[in-house]
Short mmCIF file of C-alpha atoms in Angstrom, two decimals:
data_model
loop_
_atom_site.label_atom_id
_atom_site.label_comp_id
_atom_site.label_asym_id
_atom_site.label_seq_id
_atom_site.Cartn_x
_atom_site.Cartn_y
_atom_site.Cartn_z
CA MET A 18 -71.76 48.63 -37.67
CA VAL A 19 -75.25 47.08 -37.44
CA GLY A 20 -74.46 44.76 -40.13
CA PHE A 21 -71.26 43.58 -38.61
CA LEU A 22 -72.93 42.91 -35.32
CA LEU A 23 -75.57 40.86 -37.07
CA ASP A 24 -72.94 38.89 -38.99
CA LEU A 25 -71.17 38.28 -35.75
CA VAL A 26 -74.27 37.10 -34.03
CA ASN A 27 -75.19 34.88 -37.01
CA MET A 28 -71.68 33.37 -36.85
CA SER A 29 -72.12 32.57 -33.26
CA VAL A 30 -75.43 31.03 -33.67
CA ALA A 31 -74.32 29.16 -36.53
CA ALA A 32 -71.23 27.68 -34.59
CA VAL A 33 -73.55 26.34 -31.70
CA GLU A 34 -76.74 25.66 -34.04
CA ARG A 35 -75.70 21.83 -34.28
CA ALA A 36 -75.78 21.39 -30.50
CA PRO A 37 -79.29 22.19 -29.32
CA GLN A 38 -78.82 21.73 -25.81
CA SER A 39 -79.16 24.38 -23.43
CA ARG A 40 -75.76 23.53 -21.72
CA CYS A 41 -73.85 23.86 -24.87
CA ARG A 42 -75.20 27.21 -25.64
CA ARG A 43 -74.94 28.59 -22.04
CA ARG A 44 -71.24 27.70 -22.38
CA ALA A 45 -71.07 29.56 -25.62
CA VAL A 46 -72.73 32.56 -23.96
CA VAL A 47 -69.95 32.48 -21.34
CA LYS A 48 -67.38 32.09 -23.83
CA TYR A 49 -68.38 35.07 -26.25
CA ALA A 50 -69.25 37.27 -22.92
CA ALA A 51 -65.59 36.74 -21.79
CA LEU A 52 -64.23 37.23 -25.41
CA SER A 53 -66.13 40.58 -25.66
CA ARG A 54 -64.65 41.61 -22.42
CA LEU A 55 -61.38 40.87 -23.60
CA ALA A 56 -61.91 42.63 -26.99
CA SER A 57 -63.19 45.47 -25.29
CA LEU A 58 -60.10 45.84 -22.98
CA ALA A 59 -57.71 45.23 -25.76
CA LEU A 60 -59.61 48.09 -27.74
CA ALA A 61 -59.17 50.33 -24.84
CA LEU A 62 -55.62 49.62 -24.45
CA ALA A 63 -54.69 50.14 -28.18
CA SER A 64 -56.74 53.17 -28.15
CA ARG A 65 -54.80 54.63 -25.13
CA ALA A 66 -51.51 53.51 -26.62
CA ILE A 67 -52.20 55.20 -30.15
CA VAL A 68 -54.39 58.35 -29.10
CA GLY A 69 -53.17 58.74 -25.44
CA ASP A 70 -55.31 59.63 -22.32
CA TYR A 71 -57.64 62.75 -22.93
CA ASP A 72 -58.24 62.84 -19.27
CA ALA A 73 -55.42 63.30 -16.79
CA SER A 74 -57.03 62.48 -13.51
CA ALA A 75 -56.27 58.78 -13.58
CA GLN A 76 -52.60 59.72 -13.56
CA VAL A 77 -53.11 61.85 -10.91
CA VAL A 78 -54.88 59.40 -8.72
CA LEU A 79 -52.74 56.44 -9.85
CA ALA A 80 -49.11 58.06 -9.23
CA GLY A 81 -46.50 55.49 -7.99
CA THR A 82 -43.35 53.38 -8.73
CA ALA A 83 -41.82 53.13 -11.85
CA SER A 84 -41.42 49.12 -12.15
CA LEU A 85 -42.41 47.45 -15.18
CA PRO A 86 -45.28 45.27 -13.44
CA ALA A 87 -46.25 48.47 -11.78
CA GLN A 88 -46.36 50.41 -15.28
CA ALA A 89 -48.37 47.56 -16.55
CA ALA A 90 -50.83 47.45 -13.60
CA ARG A 91 -51.21 51.35 -13.76
CA ALA A 92 -51.96 51.18 -17.46
CA LEU A 93 -54.79 48.93 -17.04
CA ALA A 94 -56.04 50.75 -14.24
CA GLN A 95 -55.91 54.06 -16.08
CA VAL A 96 -58.02 52.61 -19.04
CA VAL A 97 -60.94 51.41 -16.66
CA LEU A 98 -60.72 54.34 -14.18
CA ARG A 99 -63.15 56.73 -15.94
CA TRP A 100 -66.32 58.40 -14.91
CA ASP A 101 -68.04 56.81 -11.77
CA SER A 102 -65.25 54.39 -11.19
CA PHE A 103 -63.26 57.22 -9.37
CA TYR A 104 -65.97 57.36 -6.74
CA PHE A 105 -66.10 53.65 -6.52
CA VAL A 106 -62.35 53.60 -6.06
CA HIS A 107 -62.41 56.21 -3.46
CA ILE A 108 -65.38 54.52 -1.47
CA ALA A 109 -63.45 51.18 -1.46
CA GLY A 110 -60.26 52.92 -0.21
CA SER A 111 -61.46 55.64 2.39
CA GLY A 112 -65.23 54.74 2.67
CA TYR A 113 -68.23 57.59 2.33
CA THR A 114 -66.40 60.89 3.03
CA TYR A 115 -68.12 63.33 0.57
CA GLU A 116 -71.55 63.90 0.28
CA GLN A 117 -72.02 63.17 -3.21
CA GLU A 118 -70.65 59.67 -2.68
CA HIS A 119 -73.81 58.62 -0.70
CA ALA A 120 -75.29 57.99 -4.58
CA PHE A 121 -73.29 55.05 -4.76
CA PHE A 122 -74.31 51.48 -3.43
CA PRO A 123 -71.83 50.07 -1.17
CA LEU A 124 -71.84 46.51 -2.60
CA LEU A 125 -69.37 46.98 -5.37
CA PRO A 126 -66.92 49.05 -3.47
CA ALA A 127 -67.13 46.38 -0.61
CA MET A 128 -66.22 43.58 -3.15
CA MET A 129 -63.49 45.69 -4.75
CA ARG A 130 -61.94 45.83 -1.24
CA LEU A 131 -62.35 42.23 -0.56
CA LEU A 132 -60.59 41.33 -3.88
CA ALA A 133 -58.00 43.99 -3.54
CA SER A 134 -57.03 42.50 -0.09
CA THR A 135 -57.25 39.12 -1.08
CA ALA A 136 -56.36 37.71 -4.38
CA LEU A 137 -54.98 41.06 -5.86
CA ALA A 138 -52.58 41.67 -2.86
CA PRO A 139 -49.76 41.34 -4.98
CA VAL A 140 -50.83 44.08 -7.07
CA ALA A 141 -51.19 46.26 -4.11
CA LEU A 142 -47.74 45.73 -2.97
CA VAL A 143 -46.27 46.35 -6.38
CA ALA A 144 -48.27 49.06 -7.82
CA GLY A 145 -50.25 50.66 -4.82
CA GLU A 146 -53.67 50.28 -3.35
CA GLN A 147 -55.46 52.55 -5.67
CA VAL A 148 -54.35 50.56 -8.78
CA ALA A 149 -55.24 47.33 -7.00
CA LEU A 150 -58.87 48.66 -6.18
CA ALA A 151 -59.19 49.99 -10.03
CA VAL A 152 -58.11 46.73 -11.21
CA ALA A 153 -60.50 44.61 -8.59
CA GLY A 154 -63.44 47.02 -9.90
CA ALA A 155 -62.85 46.02 -13.69
CA VAL A 156 -62.77 42.29 -12.60
CA VAL A 157 -65.76 42.49 -10.36
CA SER A 158 -67.60 44.39 -13.29
CA ASN A 159 -66.62 41.91 -15.98
CA VAL A 160 -67.42 38.80 -14.00
CA CYS A 161 -70.82 40.65 -13.29
CA PHE A 162 -71.28 41.29 -17.17
CA VAL A 163 -70.60 37.41 -17.87
CA LEU A 164 -73.16 36.38 -15.07
CA ALA A 165 -75.53 38.95 -16.61
CA ALA A 166 -75.24 37.63 -20.06
CA THR A 167 -75.73 34.05 -18.94
CA THR A 168 -78.71 34.99 -16.68
CA LEU A 169 -80.35 36.64 -19.62
CA TYR A 170 -79.98 33.55 -21.73
CA ALA A 171 -81.50 31.41 -18.87
CA LEU A 172 -84.29 33.84 -18.50
CA GLY A 173 -85.04 33.84 -22.05
CA CYS A 174 -85.09 30.16 -22.19
CA ARG A 175 -87.67 29.99 -19.53
CA THR A 176 -89.87 33.00 -20.46
CA LEU A 177 -89.67 32.87 -24.31
CA HIS A 178 -89.58 29.00 -24.52
CA ASN A 179 -87.25 29.05 -27.37
CA GLU A 180 -83.58 28.49 -26.91
CA ARG A 181 -82.58 29.91 -30.10
CA LEU A 182 -84.25 33.21 -29.61
CA ALA A 183 -82.88 33.20 -26.04
CA TYR A 184 -79.45 32.75 -27.32
CA THR A 185 -79.69 35.38 -30.01
CA ALA A 186 -80.91 37.82 -27.32
CA ALA A 187 -78.02 37.03 -25.31
CA LEU A 188 -75.32 37.25 -28.02
CA LEU A 189 -77.05 40.62 -28.89
CA PHE A 190 -76.52 41.70 -25.33
CA VAL A 191 -72.98 40.65 -25.53
CA TRP A 192 -71.75 42.21 -28.65
CA ALA A 193 -73.75 45.29 -28.18
CA PRO A 194 -71.58 48.43 -29.06
CA SER A 195 -72.78 49.88 -25.81
CA ASN A 196 -71.57 46.95 -23.62
#
């Protein structure tokens, strides 16, 4: 796995090596970060289709209508609704009602609520508010991941004074298995 990861980083570095400008590499970091998010989502959806859900709690929370668009949105939401995301979706939908929810910072639920009530309002109408909140959480988290990769690259350029090393660090962050 480590060899594959290093090969992927080397191919990415080689693809942009001819253009040493920081702006070109920053675009490449954004592109590879977005691709890693899409690959991660595709892998999660494929895994769910092949193996099925091991945890049925997402199905209980996201019960809804049987239309095809609603089923697609619910499948996406079931893939991303795991672990602490249950708390974030509940906080975004109902506020802080349980004592253990106070451990979670309110910015992500607020952004989820805003996105679900504006850009994802059609998803809420078709598949339900909980599905729209879960999808909004995934969108916000993935956008923040891309921004974090870009910021890591910029920080590396500034502190290391070596664009190639900063670029390599950003790509390792993007393609790390723990992403």
